[in-house]
Tab-separated table of C-alpha atoms in Angstrom:
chain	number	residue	atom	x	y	z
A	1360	UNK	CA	-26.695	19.277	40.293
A	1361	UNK	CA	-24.922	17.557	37.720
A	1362	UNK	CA	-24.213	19.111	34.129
A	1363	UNK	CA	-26.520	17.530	31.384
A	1364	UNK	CA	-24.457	15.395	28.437
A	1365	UNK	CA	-24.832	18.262	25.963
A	1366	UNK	CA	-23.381	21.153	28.760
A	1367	UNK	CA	-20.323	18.731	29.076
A	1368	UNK	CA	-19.999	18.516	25.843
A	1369	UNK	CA	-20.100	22.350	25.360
A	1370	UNK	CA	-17.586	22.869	28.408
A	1371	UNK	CA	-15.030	20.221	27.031
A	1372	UNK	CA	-15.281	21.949	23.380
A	1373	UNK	CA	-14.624	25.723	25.408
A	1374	UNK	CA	-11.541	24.098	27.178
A	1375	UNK	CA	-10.005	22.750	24.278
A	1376	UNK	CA	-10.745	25.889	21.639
A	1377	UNK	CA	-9.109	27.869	25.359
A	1378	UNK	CA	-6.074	25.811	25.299
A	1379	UNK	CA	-5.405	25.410	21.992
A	1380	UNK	CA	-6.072	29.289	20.876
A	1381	UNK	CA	-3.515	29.864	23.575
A	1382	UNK	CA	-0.761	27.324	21.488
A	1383	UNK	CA	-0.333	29.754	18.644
A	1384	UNK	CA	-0.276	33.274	20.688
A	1385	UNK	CA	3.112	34.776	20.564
A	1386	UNK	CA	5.181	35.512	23.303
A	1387	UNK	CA	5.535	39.440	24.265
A	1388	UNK	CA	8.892	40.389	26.361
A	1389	UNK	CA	10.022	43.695	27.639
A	1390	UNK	CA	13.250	44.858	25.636
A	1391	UNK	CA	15.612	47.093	27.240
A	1392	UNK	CA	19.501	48.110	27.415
A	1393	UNK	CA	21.005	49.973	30.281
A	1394	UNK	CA	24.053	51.073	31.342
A	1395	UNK	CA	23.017	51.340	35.043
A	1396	UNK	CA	20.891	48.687	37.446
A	1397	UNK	CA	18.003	49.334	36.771
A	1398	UNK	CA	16.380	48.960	32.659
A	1399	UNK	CA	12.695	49.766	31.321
A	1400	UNK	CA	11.490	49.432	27.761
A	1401	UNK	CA	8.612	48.672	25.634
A	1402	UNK	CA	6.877	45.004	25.199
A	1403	UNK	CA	8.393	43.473	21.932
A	1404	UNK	CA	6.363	40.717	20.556
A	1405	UNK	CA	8.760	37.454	19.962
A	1406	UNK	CA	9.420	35.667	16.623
A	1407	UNK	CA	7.254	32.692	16.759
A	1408	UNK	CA	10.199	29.873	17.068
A	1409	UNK	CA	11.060	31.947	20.485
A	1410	UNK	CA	9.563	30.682	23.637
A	1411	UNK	CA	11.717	32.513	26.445
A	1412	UNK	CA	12.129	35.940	27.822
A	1413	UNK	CA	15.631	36.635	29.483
A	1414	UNK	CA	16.703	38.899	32.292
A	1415	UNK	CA	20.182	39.801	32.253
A	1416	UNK	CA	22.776	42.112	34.536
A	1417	UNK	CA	26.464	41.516	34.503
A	1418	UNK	CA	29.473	43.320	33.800
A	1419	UNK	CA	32.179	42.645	30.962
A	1420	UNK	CA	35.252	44.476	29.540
A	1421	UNK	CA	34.894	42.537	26.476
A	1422	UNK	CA	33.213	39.012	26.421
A	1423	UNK	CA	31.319	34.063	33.229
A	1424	UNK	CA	34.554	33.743	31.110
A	1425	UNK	CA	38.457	34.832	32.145
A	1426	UNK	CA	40.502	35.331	28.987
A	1427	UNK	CA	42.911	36.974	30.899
A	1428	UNK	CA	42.709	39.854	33.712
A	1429	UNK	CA	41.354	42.646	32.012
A	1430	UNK	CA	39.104	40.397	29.316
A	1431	UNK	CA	36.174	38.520	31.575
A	1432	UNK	CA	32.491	38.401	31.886
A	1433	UNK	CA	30.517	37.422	34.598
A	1434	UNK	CA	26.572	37.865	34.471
A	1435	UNK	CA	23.218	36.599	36.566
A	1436	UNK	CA	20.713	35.620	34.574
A	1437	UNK	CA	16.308	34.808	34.769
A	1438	UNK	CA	14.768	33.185	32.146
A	1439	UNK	CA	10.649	32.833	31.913
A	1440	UNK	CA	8.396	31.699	29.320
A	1441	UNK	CA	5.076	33.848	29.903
A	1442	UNK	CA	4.378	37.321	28.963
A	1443	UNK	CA	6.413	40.320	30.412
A	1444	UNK	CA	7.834	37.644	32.927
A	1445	UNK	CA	11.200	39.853	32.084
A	1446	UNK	CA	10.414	42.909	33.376
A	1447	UNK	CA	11.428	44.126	36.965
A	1448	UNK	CA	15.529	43.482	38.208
A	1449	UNK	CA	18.391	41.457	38.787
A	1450	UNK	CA	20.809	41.832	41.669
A	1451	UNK	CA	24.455	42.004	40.206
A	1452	UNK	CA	26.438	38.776	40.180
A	1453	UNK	CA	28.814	38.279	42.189
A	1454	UNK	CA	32.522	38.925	40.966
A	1455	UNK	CA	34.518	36.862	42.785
A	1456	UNK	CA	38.562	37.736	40.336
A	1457	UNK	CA	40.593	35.763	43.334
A	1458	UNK	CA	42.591	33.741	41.427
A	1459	UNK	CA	42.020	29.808	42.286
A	1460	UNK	CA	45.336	28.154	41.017
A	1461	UNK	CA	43.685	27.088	37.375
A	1462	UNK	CA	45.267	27.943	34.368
A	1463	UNK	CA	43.531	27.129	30.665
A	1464	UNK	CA	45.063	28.185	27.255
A	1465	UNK	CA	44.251	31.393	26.334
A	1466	UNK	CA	43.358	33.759	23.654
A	1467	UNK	CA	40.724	36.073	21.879
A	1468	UNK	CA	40.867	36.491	17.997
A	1469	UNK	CA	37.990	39.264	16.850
A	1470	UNK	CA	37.395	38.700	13.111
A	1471	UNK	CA	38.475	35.073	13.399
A	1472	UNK	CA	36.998	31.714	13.797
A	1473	UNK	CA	40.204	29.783	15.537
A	1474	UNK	CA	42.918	30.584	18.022
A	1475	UNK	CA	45.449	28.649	19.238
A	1476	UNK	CA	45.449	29.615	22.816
A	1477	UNK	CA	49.127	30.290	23.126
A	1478	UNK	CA	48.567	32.478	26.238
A	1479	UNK	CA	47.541	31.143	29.822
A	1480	UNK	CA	44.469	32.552	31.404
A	1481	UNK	CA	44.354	32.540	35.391
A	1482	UNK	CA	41.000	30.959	36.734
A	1483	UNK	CA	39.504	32.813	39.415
A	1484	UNK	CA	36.679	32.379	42.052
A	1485	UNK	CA	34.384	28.879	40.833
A	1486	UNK	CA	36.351	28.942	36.875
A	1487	UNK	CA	37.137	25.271	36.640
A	1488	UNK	CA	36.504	24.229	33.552
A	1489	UNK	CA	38.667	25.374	30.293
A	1490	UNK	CA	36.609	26.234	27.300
A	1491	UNK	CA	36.699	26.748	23.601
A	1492	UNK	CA	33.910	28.945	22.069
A	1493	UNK	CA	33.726	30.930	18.468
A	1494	UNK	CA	31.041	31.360	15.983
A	1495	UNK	CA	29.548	34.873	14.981
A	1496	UNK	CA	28.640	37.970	16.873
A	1497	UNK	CA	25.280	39.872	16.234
A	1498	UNK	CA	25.908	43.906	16.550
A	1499	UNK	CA	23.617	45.444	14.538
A	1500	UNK	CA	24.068	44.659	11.268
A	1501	UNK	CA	27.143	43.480	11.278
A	1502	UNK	CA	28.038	39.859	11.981
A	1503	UNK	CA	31.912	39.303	12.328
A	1504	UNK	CA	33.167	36.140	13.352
A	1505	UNK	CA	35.163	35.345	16.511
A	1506	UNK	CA	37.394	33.018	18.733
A	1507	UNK	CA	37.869	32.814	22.467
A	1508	UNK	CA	39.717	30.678	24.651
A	1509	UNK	CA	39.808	30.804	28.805
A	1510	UNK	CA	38.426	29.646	31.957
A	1511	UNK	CA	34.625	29.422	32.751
A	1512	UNK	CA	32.376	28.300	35.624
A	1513	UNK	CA	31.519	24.259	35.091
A	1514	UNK	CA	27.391	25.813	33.814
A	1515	UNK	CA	29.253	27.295	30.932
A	1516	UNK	CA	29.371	23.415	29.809
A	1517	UNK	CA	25.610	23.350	29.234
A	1518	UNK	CA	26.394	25.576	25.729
A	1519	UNK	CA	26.365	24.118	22.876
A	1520	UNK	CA	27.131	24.714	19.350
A	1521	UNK	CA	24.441	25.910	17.713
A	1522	UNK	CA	23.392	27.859	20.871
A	1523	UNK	CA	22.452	31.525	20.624
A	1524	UNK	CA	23.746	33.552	23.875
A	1525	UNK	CA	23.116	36.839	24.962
A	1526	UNK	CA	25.033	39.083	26.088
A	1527	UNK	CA	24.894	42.407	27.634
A	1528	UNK	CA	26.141	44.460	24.550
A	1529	UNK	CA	25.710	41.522	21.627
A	1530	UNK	CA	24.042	37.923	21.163
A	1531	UNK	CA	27.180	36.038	20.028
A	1532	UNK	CA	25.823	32.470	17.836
A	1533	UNK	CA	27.810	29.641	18.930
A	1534	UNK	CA	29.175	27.402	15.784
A	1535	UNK	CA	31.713	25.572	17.889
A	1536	UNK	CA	31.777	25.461	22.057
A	1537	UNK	CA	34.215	23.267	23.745
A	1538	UNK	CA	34.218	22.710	27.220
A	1539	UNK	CA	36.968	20.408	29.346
A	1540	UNK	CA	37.796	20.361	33.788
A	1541	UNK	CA	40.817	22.579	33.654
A	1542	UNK	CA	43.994	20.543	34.297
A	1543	UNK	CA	45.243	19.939	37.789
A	1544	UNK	CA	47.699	23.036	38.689
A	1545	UNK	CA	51.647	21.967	37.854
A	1546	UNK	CA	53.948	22.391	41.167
A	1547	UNK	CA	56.575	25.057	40.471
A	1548	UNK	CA	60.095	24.187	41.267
């Protein structure tokens, strides 16, 4: 049996009023911080210009970035764009610190929006691209500006300036992000 004209009508009008009431609902994500694998925290509801919830597990000793040995961060990350899609785990990333044979110009200048990159950073594991990145770093309520010069996976590319990027401890805002293939080792004589 086939709907009359006016019960169409009435099921069209439902479906729209549906999809449109769902347009303006906010998006809710769980917000945690953990020092260990595994993270649980209450459902935060999202600014309304925000449309993804991230997961995020990695480990850093300061800022998937080689500055130099002891100054790297390598991290796995989910992104979702429906509610709580961020709860649950990550598996670590890998951390692959074999060195490859890259090298890229170097440095990290906290409180600073430029470095020269005077230094040479090693590229390990898939690091084959050199990059450029500084802008500000949200920690609380401070914002201080920094530099940072290294090596960095080729997806690293895909920031921009203008791009806000979380971290595990801080969400750094990009205002400059460079990315070039790191140069062809030179043979040592």
């Amino acid at each position: 049996m086939m709907p009359s004209r006016r019960q169409r009508t009435f099921l069209l009008a439902f479906t729209l009023l549906c999809t449109l009431w769902g347009l303006g609902y906010p998006l809710r994500c769980e917000v945690c911080r953990s020092d260990g694998q595994k993270c649980s925290g209450k459902l935060k509801t999202c600014d309304s210009d925000k449309d993804t919830c991230v997961i995020m597990v990695g480990e850093s000793s300061t800022i998937s970035t080689t500055m130099s040995a002891h100054d790297y961060m390598v991290s796995n990350t989910h992104c979702c764009q429906t509610d709580a899609c961020n709860t649950g785990s990550l598996p670590p990333p890998p951390n692959n610190r074999t060195e490859n044979g890259l090298v890229c110009p170097s440095c990290v200048a906290p409180f600073r929006d430029s470095c020269s990159g005077s230094q040479l950073a090693r590229c390990v594991g898939s690091e084959s691209h050199c990059v450029y990145l500084s802008g500000n770093v949200h920690a609380g309520i401070i914002k201080p500006k920094f530099a940072t010069r290294g090596c960095a996976t080729e997806s690293v590319c895909n920031t921009k300036a203008g791009a806000e990027v979380p971290s595990i401890t801080y969400e750094y805002y990009l205002n400059r992000a460079d990315c070039l293939p790191a140069p062809p080792p030179r043979w040592q004589g």
